[in-house]
Coordinates of N, CA and C in Angstrom, one line a residue:
M1 N 22.9 123.9 -248.4 CA 22.7 125.3 -248.3 C 21.7 125.8 -249.4
K2 N 20.7 126.6 -249.1 CA 19.7 127.0 -250.0 C 20.3 128.0 -251.0
T3 N 19.7 127.9 -252.2 CA 20.1 128.9 -253.3 C 19.6 130.3 -252.8
K4 N 20.5 131.3 -253.0 CA 20.2 132.6 -252.6 C 19.8 133.5 -253.8
I5 N 18.7 134.2 -253.7 CA 18.3 135.1 -254.8 C 18.2 136.5 -254.3
L6 N 18.8 137.5 -255.0 CA 18.7 138.9 -254.7 C 17.6 139.5 -255.6
V7 N 16.6 140.1 -255.0 CA 15.5 140.8 -255.8 C 15.7 142.3 -255.5
V8 N 15.9 143.0 -256.6 CA 16.1 144.5 -256.6 C 15.0 145.2 -257.4
D9 N 14.0 145.8 -256.7 CA 12.9 146.5 -257.3 C 12.4 147.5 -256.3
D10 N 12.0 148.7 -256.8 CA 11.5 149.7 -255.9 C 10.0 149.7 -255.7
E11 N 9.3 148.7 -256.3 CA 7.9 148.6 -256.1 C 7.6 147.5 -255.1
Q12 N 7.2 147.9 -253.9 CA 7.0 147.0 -252.8 C 6.1 145.8 -253.1
P13 N 4.9 146.0 -253.8 CA 4.1 144.9 -254.1 C 4.8 143.8 -254.9
I14 N 5.7 144.2 -255.9 CA 6.4 143.3 -256.7 C 7.4 142.5 -255.8
V15 N 8.1 143.3 -255.0 CA 9.1 142.7 -254.1 C 8.5 141.6 -253.2
T16 N 7.3 142.0 -252.6 CA 6.6 141.1 -251.7 C 6.1 139.9 -252.4
L17 N 5.6 140.1 -253.6 CA 5.1 138.9 -254.4 C 6.2 138.0 -254.8
L18 N 7.3 138.5 -255.3 CA 8.5 137.7 -255.7 C 9.1 137.0 -254.5
K19 N 9.3 137.7 -253.4 CA 9.9 137.1 -252.2 C 9.0 136.0 -251.7
Y20 N 7.7 136.2 -251.6 CA 6.9 135.1 -251.0 C 6.9 133.9 -251.9
N21 N 6.7 134.1 -253.2 CA 6.7 132.9 -254.1 C 8.0 132.2 -254.3
L22 N 9.1 133.0 -254.3 CA 10.4 132.3 -254.4 C 10.8 131.6 -253.1
E23 N 10.4 132.1 -251.9 CA 10.6 131.4 -250.7 C 9.7 130.1 -250.6
Q24 N 8.5 130.2 -251.1 CA 7.7 129.0 -251.2 C 8.3 128.0 -252.1
A25 N 9.0 128.4 -253.1 CA 9.7 127.4 -254.0 C 11.0 126.9 -253.4
G26 N 11.4 127.4 -252.2 CA 12.5 126.8 -251.5 C 13.8 127.6 -251.6
Y27 N 13.7 128.9 -252.0 CA 14.9 129.7 -252.1 C 15.0 130.7 -250.9
D28 N 16.2 131.0 -250.6 CA 16.5 132.2 -249.7 C 16.4 133.4 -250.5
V29 N 15.7 134.5 -250.0 CA 15.6 135.7 -250.8 C 16.0 136.9 -250.0
I30 N 16.9 137.7 -250.5 CA 17.2 139.0 -249.9 C 16.7 140.1 -250.9
T31 N 16.4 141.2 -250.4 CA 15.8 142.3 -251.2 C 16.5 143.6 -251.0
A32 N 16.3 144.4 -252.1 CA 16.8 145.8 -252.0 C 15.8 146.7 -252.8
M33 N 15.6 147.9 -252.3 CA 14.6 148.8 -253.0 C 15.2 149.9 -253.9
D34 N 16.5 149.9 -253.9 CA 17.2 150.8 -254.8 C 18.4 150.2 -255.4
G35 N 19.0 150.8 -256.5 CA 20.1 150.2 -257.1 C 21.4 150.2 -256.3
K36 N 21.6 151.3 -255.6 CA 22.8 151.4 -254.8 C 22.9 150.3 -253.7
E37 N 21.7 150.0 -253.1 CA 21.7 149.0 -252.1 C 21.8 147.6 -252.7
G38 N 21.1 147.5 -253.9 CA 21.2 146.2 -254.6 C 22.6 145.8 -255.0
K39 N 23.4 146.8 -255.5 CA 24.8 146.6 -255.9 C 25.6 146.2 -254.6
R40 N 25.3 146.9 -253.5 CA 26.1 146.6 -252.3 C 25.8 145.1 -251.8
L41 N 24.5 144.7 -251.9 CA 24.2 143.4 -251.5 C 24.7 142.3 -252.4
A42 N 24.8 142.6 -253.7 CA 25.3 141.7 -254.7 C 26.8 141.5 -254.4
E43 N 27.5 142.5 -254.0 CA 28.9 142.4 -253.7 C 29.2 141.7 -252.3
L44 N 28.3 142.0 -251.4 CA 28.4 141.5 -250.0 C 27.9 140.0 -249.8
E45 N 26.8 139.7 -250.4 CA 26.1 138.5 -250.2 C 26.4 137.4 -251.2
S46 N 27.0 137.8 -252.4 CA 27.2 136.8 -253.5 C 26.1 135.9 -253.7
P47 N 24.9 136.4 -254.1 CA 23.8 135.6 -254.4 C 24.0 134.7 -255.6
D48 N 23.2 133.7 -255.8 CA 23.3 132.8 -256.9 C 22.7 133.4 -258.2
I49 N 21.8 134.3 -258.0 CA 21.1 135.0 -259.2 C 20.5 136.3 -258.7
I50 N 20.5 137.3 -259.6 CA 19.9 138.6 -259.2 C 18.7 138.9 -260.2
I51 N 17.6 139.2 -259.6 CA 16.4 139.7 -260.3 C 16.4 141.2 -260.2
L52 N 16.7 141.9 -261.3 CA 17.0 143.3 -261.3 C 16.0 144.1 -262.1
D53 N 15.3 145.0 -261.5 CA 14.5 145.9 -262.2 C 15.3 147.0 -262.9
L54 N 14.9 147.5 -264.1 CA 15.6 148.6 -264.8 C 15.5 149.9 -264.1
M55 N 14.2 150.3 -263.8 CA 13.9 151.6 -263.3 C 14.1 151.6 -261.8
L56 N 15.2 152.1 -261.3 CA 15.5 152.1 -259.8 C 16.0 153.5 -259.4
P57 N 15.6 153.9 -258.2 CA 16.2 155.1 -257.6 C 17.7 154.9 -257.3
K58 N 18.4 156.0 -257.2 CA 19.8 156.1 -256.7 C 20.8 155.6 -257.8
L59 N 20.5 154.4 -258.3 CA 21.3 153.8 -259.3 C 20.4 152.9 -260.2
D60 N 20.3 153.2 -261.5 CA 19.3 152.4 -262.2 C 19.9 151.0 -262.6
G61 N 19.0 150.1 -263.0 CA 19.4 148.7 -263.2 C 20.5 148.6 -264.3
M62 N 20.5 149.4 -265.3 CA 21.5 149.4 -266.3 C 22.9 149.6 -265.7
E63 N 22.9 150.6 -264.8 CA 24.2 151.0 -264.2 C 24.7 149.9 -263.2
V64 N 23.7 149.4 -262.5 CA 24.1 148.3 -261.6 C 24.7 147.1 -262.4
C65 N 24.1 146.7 -263.4 CA 24.5 145.6 -264.3 C 25.9 146.0 -264.8
K66 N 26.1 147.2 -265.4 CA 27.3 147.6 -266.0 C 28.5 147.6 -264.9
Q67 N 28.2 148.1 -263.8 CA 29.3 148.2 -262.8 C 29.6 146.8 -262.2
L68 N 28.7 145.9 -262.0 CA 29.0 144.5 -261.6 C 29.8 143.8 -262.6
R69 N 29.5 144.0 -263.9 CA 30.3 143.3 -264.9 C 31.7 143.9 -265.0
Q70 N 31.8 145.2 -264.8 CA 33.1 145.8 -264.9 C 34.0 145.3 -263.7
E71 N 33.4 145.0 -262.6 CA 34.1 144.4 -261.4 C 34.3 142.9 -261.5
K72 N 33.9 142.4 -262.7 CA 34.1 140.9 -263.0 C 33.2 140.1 -262.1
I73 N 32.1 140.6 -261.6 CA 31.1 139.9 -260.9 C 30.1 139.3 -261.9
M74 N 30.2 138.0 -262.2 CA 29.4 137.4 -263.3 C 28.2 136.7 -262.8
I75 N 27.6 137.1 -261.7 CA 26.4 136.5 -261.2 C 25.3 136.6 -262.2
P76 N 24.6 135.6 -262.6 CA 23.5 135.7 -263.6 C 22.5 136.8 -263.2
I77 N 22.1 137.6 -264.1 CA 21.2 138.7 -263.9 C 19.9 138.5 -264.8
L78 N 18.8 138.4 -264.1 CA 17.5 138.4 -264.8 C 16.9 139.8 -264.7
M79 N 16.8 140.5 -265.8 CA 16.3 141.9 -265.8 C 14.8 141.9 -266.0
L80 N 14.1 142.8 -265.3 CA 12.7 143.1 -265.4 C 12.5 144.4 -266.1
T81 N 11.7 144.3 -267.2 CA 11.5 145.5 -268.0 C 10.0 145.8 -268.2
A82 N 9.7 147.0 -268.5 CA 8.3 147.4 -268.9 C 8.0 146.9 -270.3
K83 N 6.8 146.7 -270.6 CA 6.4 146.0 -271.9 C 6.9 146.8 -273.1
D84 N 6.9 148.2 -273.0 CA 7.2 148.9 -274.2 C 8.7 149.4 -274.2
D85 N 9.5 148.9 -273.3 CA 10.9 149.3 -273.3 C 11.8 148.4 -274.1
E86 N 11.5 148.4 -275.4 CA 12.3 147.5 -276.3 C 13.8 147.9 -276.3
F87 N 14.1 149.2 -276.3 CA 15.4 149.7 -276.3 C 16.2 149.3 -275.1
E88 N 15.5 149.4 -273.9 CA 16.1 149.0 -272.6 C 16.4 147.5 -272.6
K89 N 15.5 146.7 -273.1 CA 15.8 145.3 -273.1 C 17.1 144.9 -273.9
I90 N 17.2 145.5 -275.0 CA 18.4 145.3 -275.8 C 19.7 145.8 -275.1
L91 N 19.6 147.0 -274.6 CA 20.7 147.7 -273.9 C 21.1 146.8 -272.7
G92 N 20.1 146.3 -272.0 CA 20.4 145.5 -270.8 C 21.2 144.3 -271.1
L93 N 20.8 143.6 -272.2 CA 21.6 142.5 -272.7 C 23.0 142.8 -273.1
E94 N 23.1 144.0 -273.8 CA 24.4 144.5 -274.2 C 25.3 144.7 -273.0
L95 N 24.8 145.1 -271.9 CA 25.6 145.4 -270.7 C 25.9 144.2 -269.9
G96 N 25.4 143.1 -270.3 CA 25.8 141.8 -269.6 C 24.7 141.1 -268.9
A97 N 23.4 141.5 -269.0 CA 22.4 140.7 -268.4 C 22.2 139.4 -269.1
D98 N 21.8 138.4 -268.4 CA 21.7 137.0 -269.0 C 20.3 136.8 -269.6
D99 N 19.3 137.5 -269.1 CA 18.0 137.3 -269.6 C 17.1 138.4 -269.2
Y100 N 15.9 138.5 -269.7 CA 15.0 139.5 -269.3 C 13.6 139.0 -269.2
M101 N 12.7 139.6 -268.5 CA 11.3 139.3 -268.4 C 10.5 140.6 -268.5
V102 N 9.4 140.5 -269.1 CA 8.5 141.7 -269.4 C 7.5 141.8 -268.3
K103 N 7.3 142.9 -267.7 CA 6.1 143.2 -266.8 C 4.9 143.4 -267.6
P104 N 3.7 143.0 -267.1 CA 3.5 142.1 -265.9 C 3.8 140.7 -266.2
F105 N 4.2 139.9 -265.2 CA 4.5 138.5 -265.3 C 3.9 137.8 -264.2
S106 N 3.8 136.5 -264.3 CA 3.3 135.6 -263.3 C 4.4 135.1 -262.4
P107 N 4.2 134.9 -261.1 CA 5.3 134.3 -260.3 C 5.8 133.0 -260.8
R108 N 4.8 132.2 -261.3 CA 5.2 130.9 -261.9 C 6.2 131.0 -263.0
E109 N 6.0 132.0 -263.8 CA 6.9 132.2 -265.0 C 8.3 132.6 -264.5
V110 N 8.3 133.5 -263.5 CA 9.6 133.9 -262.9 C 10.4 132.7 -262.3
I111 N 9.7 131.9 -261.6 CA 10.3 130.7 -261.0 C 10.9 129.8 -262.0
A112 N 10.1 129.6 -263.1 CA 10.6 128.7 -264.2 C 11.8 129.3 -264.8
R113 N 11.8 130.6 -265.0 CA 13.0 131.2 -265.7 C 14.2 131.2 -264.7
V114 N 14.0 131.4 -263.4 CA 15.1 131.3 -262.5 C 15.6 129.9 -262.4
K115 N 14.8 128.9 -262.4 CA 15.2 127.5 -262.4 C 16.1 127.2 -263.7
A116 N 15.6 127.7 -264.8 CA 16.4 127.4 -266.0 C 17.8 128.0 -266.0
I117 N 17.9 129.2 -265.5 CA 19.2 129.9 -265.4 C 20.1 129.1 -264.3
L118 N 19.5 128.8 -263.2 CA 20.2 128.1 -262.2 C 20.7 126.7 -262.6
R119 N 19.9 126.0 -263.3 CA 20.3 124.7 -263.8 C 21.6 124.8 -264.6
R120 N 21.7 125.8 -265.5 CA 22.8 126.0 -266.3 C 24.1 126.4 -265.5
T121 N 23.9 127.3 -264.5 CA 25.0 127.7 -263.7 C 25.5 126.6 -262.8
Q122 N 24.6 125.9 -262.2 CA 24.9 124.8 -261.3 C 25.6 123.7 -262.1
A123 N 25.2 123.4 -263.3 CA 25.8 122.4 -264.1 C 27.3 122.8 -264.4
Q124 N 27.5 124.1 -264.6 CA 28.8 124.6 -264.9 C 29.7 124.4 -263.7
T125 N 29.2 124.8 -262.5 CA 30.0 124.6 -261.3 C 30.3 123.2 -261.0
E126 N 29.3 122.3 -261.1 CA 29.5 120.9 -260.8 C 30.6 120.2 -261.8
T127 N 30.5 120.6 -263.1 CA 31.4 120.0 -264.0 C 32.9 120.5 -263.8
V128 N 33.0 121.7 -263.4 CA 34.3 122.2 -263.1 C 34.9 121.5 -261.9
K129 N 34.1 121.2 -260.9 CA 34.5 120.6 -259.6 C 34.8 119.1 -259.8
D130 N 34.1 118.5 -260.8 CA 34.3 117.0 -261.0 C 35.5 116.7 -261.8
N131 N 36.5 116.3 -261.2 CA 37.8 116.0 -261.9 C 37.7 114.7 -262.6
T132 N 36.6 113.9 -262.4 CA 36.5 112.6 -263.1 C 36.1 112.7 -264.5
I133 N 35.5 113.9 -264.9 CA 35.0 114.1 -266.2 C 36.2 114.2 -267.2
E134 N 36.1 113.4 -268.3 CA 37.1 113.5 -269.3 C 37.0 114.8 -270.1
E135 N 38.1 115.5 -270.1 CA 38.0 116.8 -270.7 C 38.0 116.7 -272.2
T136 N 37.0 117.4 -272.8 CA 36.9 117.4 -274.3 C 37.1 118.9 -274.7
Q137 N 37.4 119.1 -275.9 CA 37.5 120.5 -276.4 C 37.1 120.5 -277.9
I138 N 36.7 121.8 -278.2 CA 36.4 122.1 -279.6 C 37.3 123.2 -280.0
K139 N 38.1 122.9 -281.1 CA 39.1 123.9 -281.5 C 38.8 124.4 -282.9
I140 N 38.7 125.7 -283.1 CA 38.5 126.3 -284.4 C 39.4 127.5 -284.5
G141 N 40.5 127.3 -285.3 CA 41.5 128.3 -285.4 C 42.1 128.6 -284.1
N142 N 42.1 129.8 -283.7 CA 42.7 130.2 -282.4 C 41.7 130.2 -281.2
L143 N 40.5 129.6 -281.5 CA 39.4 129.5 -280.5 C 39.4 128.1 -280.0
T144 N 39.4 128.0 -278.7 CA 39.3 126.6 -278.0 C 38.2 126.7 -277.0
I145 N 37.3 125.8 -277.1 CA 36.1 125.7 -276.2 C 36.2 124.4 -275.4
Y146 N 36.0 124.5 -274.1 CA 35.9 123.4 -273.2 C 34.5 123.3 -272.6
P147 N 33.7 122.5 -273.2 CA 32.2 122.5 -272.8 C 32.0 122.1 -271.4
E148 N 32.8 121.1 -270.9 CA 32.5 120.7 -269.5 C 32.9 121.7 -268.5
K149 N 33.9 122.6 -268.8 CA 34.3 123.6 -267.9 C 33.5 124.9 -268.1
Y150 N 32.8 125.0 -269.2 CA 32.1 126.2 -269.6 C 33.1 127.3 -269.7
E151 N 34.2 127.0 -270.4 CA 35.3 128.0 -270.6 C 35.6 128.0 -272.1
A152 N 36.1 129.2 -272.6 CA 36.5 129.3 -273.9 C 37.8 130.2 -273.9
Y153 N 38.7 129.9 -274.8 CA 40.0 130.7 -274.9 C 40.2 131.1 -276.3
F154 N 40.7 132.3 -276.4 CA 41.1 132.8 -277.8 C 42.5 133.2 -277.7
K155 N 43.4 132.6 -278.5 CA 44.8 132.8 -278.5 C 45.3 132.6 -277.1
D156 N 44.8 131.5 -276.5 CA 45.3 131.1 -275.1 C 44.9 132.0 -274.0
Q157 N 44.0 133.0 -274.3 CA 43.5 133.9 -273.3 C 42.1 133.5 -272.9
L158 N 41.8 133.4 -271.6 CA 40.4 133.0 -271.2 C 39.5 134.2 -271.6
L159 N 38.4 133.8 -272.2 CA 37.4 134.8 -272.6 C 36.4 135.0 -271.4
E160 N 36.1 136.3 -271.2 CA 35.1 136.6 -270.1 C 33.7 136.6 -270.8
L161 N 33.0 135.5 -270.6 CA 31.7 135.4 -271.3 C 30.6 135.2 -270.2
T162 N 29.4 135.8 -270.5 CA 28.2 135.5 -269.7 C 27.8 134.1 -270.1
L163 N 27.0 133.5 -269.2 CA 26.5 132.1 -269.5 C 25.9 132.0 -270.9
K164 N 25.0 133.0 -271.2 CA 24.3 132.9 -272.5 C 25.3 133.1 -273.7
E165 N 26.3 133.9 -273.5 CA 27.3 134.1 -274.6 C 28.0 132.7 -274.8
F166 N 28.4 132.1 -273.7 CA 29.1 130.8 -273.8 C 28.2 129.8 -274.5
E167 N 27.0 129.7 -274.1 CA 26.1 128.7 -274.7 C 25.9 128.9 -276.2
L168 N 25.8 130.2 -276.6 CA 25.6 130.5 -278.0 C 26.9 130.2 -278.8
L169 N 28.1 130.5 -278.2 CA 29.3 130.2 -278.9 C 29.5 128.7 -279.0
H170 N 29.2 127.9 -277.9 CA 29.3 126.5 -278.0 C 28.4 125.9 -279.0
Y171 N 27.1 126.4 -279.1 CA 26.2 125.8 -280.1 C 26.6 126.1 -281.5
L172 N 27.1 127.3 -281.7 CA 27.7 127.6 -283.1 C 28.8 126.6 -283.4
A173 N 29.7 126.4 -282.4 CA 30.9 125.6 -282.6 C 30.5 124.1 -282.9
Q174 N 29.5 123.7 -282.2 CA 29.0 122.3 -282.4 C 28.5 122.1 -283.8
N175 N 28.1 123.2 -284.4 CA 27.5 123.1 -285.8 C 28.4 123.9 -286.7
K176 N 29.7 123.8 -286.6 CA 30.7 124.5 -287.4 C 30.4 124.3 -288.9
G177 N 30.4 125.4 -289.6 CA 30.2 125.4 -291.0 C 28.7 125.4 -291.4
C178 N 27.8 125.2 -290.5 CA 26.4 125.1 -290.8 C 25.7 126.5 -290.6
V179 N 24.9 126.9 -291.5 CA 24.2 128.1 -291.3 C 23.0 127.9 -290.4
L180 N 22.9 128.7 -289.3 CA 21.9 128.5 -288.3 C 21.0 129.8 -288.3
T181 N 19.7 129.6 -288.5 CA 18.8 130.8 -288.5 C 18.7 131.4 -287.1
R182 N 18.3 132.6 -287.1 CA 18.1 133.3 -285.8 C 17.0 132.5 -285.0
D183 N 16.0 132.0 -285.6 CA 14.9 131.3 -284.9 C 15.5 130.0 -284.4
Q184 N 16.4 129.3 -285.1 CA 17.0 128.1 -284.6 C 17.8 128.4 -283.4
L185 N 18.5 129.5 -283.4 CA 19.4 129.8 -282.2 C 18.5 130.2 -281.1
L186 N 17.4 130.9 -281.3 CA 16.5 131.2 -280.2 C 15.9 130.0 -279.6
S187 N 15.6 129.0 -280.4 CA 15.0 127.8 -279.9 C 16.0 126.9 -279.2
S188 N 17.2 126.9 -279.6 CA 18.2 126.0 -279.1 C 19.0 126.6 -277.9
V189 N 19.3 127.8 -278.0 CA 20.1 128.5 -276.9 C 19.2 129.1 -275.8
W190 N 18.1 129.7 -276.3 CA 17.1 130.3 -275.4 C 15.9 129.3 -275.4
N191 N 15.8 128.4 -274.5 CA 14.9 127.3 -274.6 C 13.5 127.7 -274.1
Y192 N 13.0 128.9 -274.4 CA 11.6 129.3 -274.2 C 11.3 130.4 -275.1
D193 N 10.1 130.8 -275.2 CA 9.6 131.6 -276.2 C 10.0 133.1 -276.0
F194 N 10.7 133.6 -277.0 CA 11.1 135.0 -276.9 C 10.2 135.8 -277.9
A195 N 9.1 135.3 -278.3 CA 8.1 136.0 -279.2 C 8.8 136.5 -280.4
G196 N 9.8 135.7 -280.9 CA 10.4 136.1 -282.2 C 11.3 137.3 -282.1
D197 N 11.8 137.6 -280.9 CA 12.7 138.8 -280.8 C 14.1 138.4 -281.1
T198 N 14.4 138.3 -282.4 CA 15.6 137.8 -282.9 C 16.8 138.8 -282.7
R199 N 16.5 140.0 -282.3 CA 17.5 141.0 -282.0 C 18.4 140.5 -280.8
I200 N 17.8 139.7 -280.0 CA 18.6 139.2 -278.9 C 19.8 138.4 -279.4
V201 N 19.5 137.6 -280.4 CA 20.6 136.8 -281.0 C 21.7 137.8 -281.6
D202 N 21.2 138.8 -282.3 CA 22.2 139.7 -282.9 C 23.0 140.4 -281.9
V203 N 22.4 140.8 -280.7 CA 23.2 141.4 -279.7 C 24.3 140.5 -279.1
H204 N 24.0 139.2 -278.9 CA 24.9 138.3 -278.4 C 26.0 138.0 -279.4
I205 N 25.6 137.9 -280.7 CA 26.6 137.7 -281.7 C 27.6 138.8 -281.8
S206 N 27.1 140.0 -281.6 CA 27.9 141.2 -281.6 C 28.9 141.2 -280.4
H207 N 28.5 140.7 -279.3 CA 29.3 140.6 -278.1 C 30.5 139.6 -278.4
L208 N 30.1 138.4 -279.0 CA 31.1 137.4 -279.2 C 32.1 137.9 -280.2
R209 N 31.7 138.6 -281.2 CA 32.6 139.1 -282.2 C 33.6 140.1 -281.6
E210 N 33.1 140.9 -280.7 CA 34.0 141.8 -280.0 C 35.2 141.1 -279.3
K211 N 34.9 139.9 -278.9 CA 35.8 139.1 -278.1 C 36.8 138.2 -278.9
I212 N 36.3 137.8 -280.1 CA 37.2 136.9 -280.8 C 37.6 137.4 -282.2
E213 N 37.0 138.5 -282.6 CA 37.4 139.0 -284.0 C 38.4 140.1 -283.9
E214 N 39.4 140.1 -284.8 CA 40.3 141.3 -284.8 C 39.6 142.5 -285.4
D215 N 38.7 142.3 -286.4 CA 38.0 143.4 -287.0 C 36.5 142.9 -287.1
T216 N 35.7 143.5 -286.2 CA 34.3 143.1 -286.1 C 33.5 143.4 -287.4
K217 N 34.0 144.3 -288.2 CA 33.3 144.6 -289.5 C 33.7 143.6 -290.6
K218 N 34.8 142.9 -290.4 CA 35.2 141.8 -291.3 C 35.5 140.5 -290.5
P219 N 34.4 139.9 -290.0 CA 34.6 138.8 -289.1 C 35.2 137.6 -289.8
V220 N 36.1 136.9 -289.2 CA 36.7 135.7 -289.7 C 36.1 134.4 -289.2
Y221 N 35.6 134.5 -287.9 CA 35.0 133.3 -287.3 C 33.5 133.3 -287.4
I222 N 32.8 134.2 -286.8 CA 31.3 134.2 -286.8 C 30.8 135.1 -288.0
K223 N 30.3 134.4 -289.0 CA 29.9 135.1 -290.2 C 28.4 135.2 -290.4
T224 N 28.0 136.3 -290.9 CA 26.6 136.5 -291.2 C 26.3 136.0 -292.6
V225 N 25.3 135.2 -292.8 CA 24.8 134.7 -294.1 C 23.5 135.5 -294.3
R226 N 23.6 136.5 -295.2 CA 22.6 137.5 -295.4 C 21.2 136.8 -295.7
G227 N 20.2 137.2 -295.0 CA 18.9 136.6 -295.2 C 18.6 135.3 -294.6
L228 N 19.7 134.7 -293.9 CA 19.5 133.4 -293.3 C 19.8 133.4 -291.8
G229 N 21.1 133.7 -291.5 CA 21.5 133.7 -290.1 C 23.0 133.8 -289.9
Y230 N 23.5 132.9 -289.1 CA 25.0 132.9 -288.8 C 25.6 131.5 -288.9
K231 N 26.9 131.5 -289.1 CA 27.7 130.3 -289.0 C 29.1 130.6 -288.5
I232 N 29.7 129.6 -287.9 CA 31.0 129.8 -287.4 C 32.0 128.9 -288.2
E233 N 33.1 129.4 -288.5 CA 34.1 128.6 -289.2 C 35.5 129.2 -288.9
G234 N 36.5 128.4 -289.2 CA 37.9 128.9 -288.9 C 38.4 129.8 -289.9
P235 N 39.5 130.5 -289.6 CA 40.2 131.3 -290.6 C 40.7 130.5 -291.8
K236 N 40.7 131.1 -293.0 CA 41.2 130.4 -294.1 C 42.7 130.3 -294.1
Q237 N 43.2 129.1 -294.4 CA 44.6 128.9 -294.5 C 45.2 129.5 -295.7
E238 N 46.2 130.3 -295.5 CA 46.9 130.9 -296.7 C 48.0 130.0 -297.2

């Protein structure tokens, strides 16, 4: 069965360009020209990935993303943004988008980004299905990470993480106690050039803290090392 991609954009030339090139790359593509229809198709068709423009009629991309995440629909979302919409890029990530691309873009770049996201999600699915994989875990205080399952638990409760949030948490845990700069995290977790936009790291760190810290202003697990970056460590034993 072919991988299914949902493209939601109100600019017909962009939709036509993406649909043609993605189909040439071997994907099934369904399209929507407004946010309301895009959300409906996301719920009905269960695509493998959504390419979602921010500025949409009827329901904007931010609201589509927000509502899907509220409904626990965790399909990876690649957001399309205008070049000067820095605030919208950050807000989109805060609402649960996995990645973003700036317009104008080349079809080749979109396909490369889609492939990178799909590789990660397909690896997650395959490892969960493969019962022959020896289960390993990383435990830090009340936090337990199962890398093969792409799952993390805090106080025995499954955390609802986007793919990128999980990858960031896992990378921090693999380097427990080590200070990691924002540039290191960009390079290792986001394996392509974000033009030094380190605020993406800060946004995802903030998300993780909301899910594993009792007091986000006084984090016990994910700590900021001023002027350097972040590190993860367990709570101090009293």
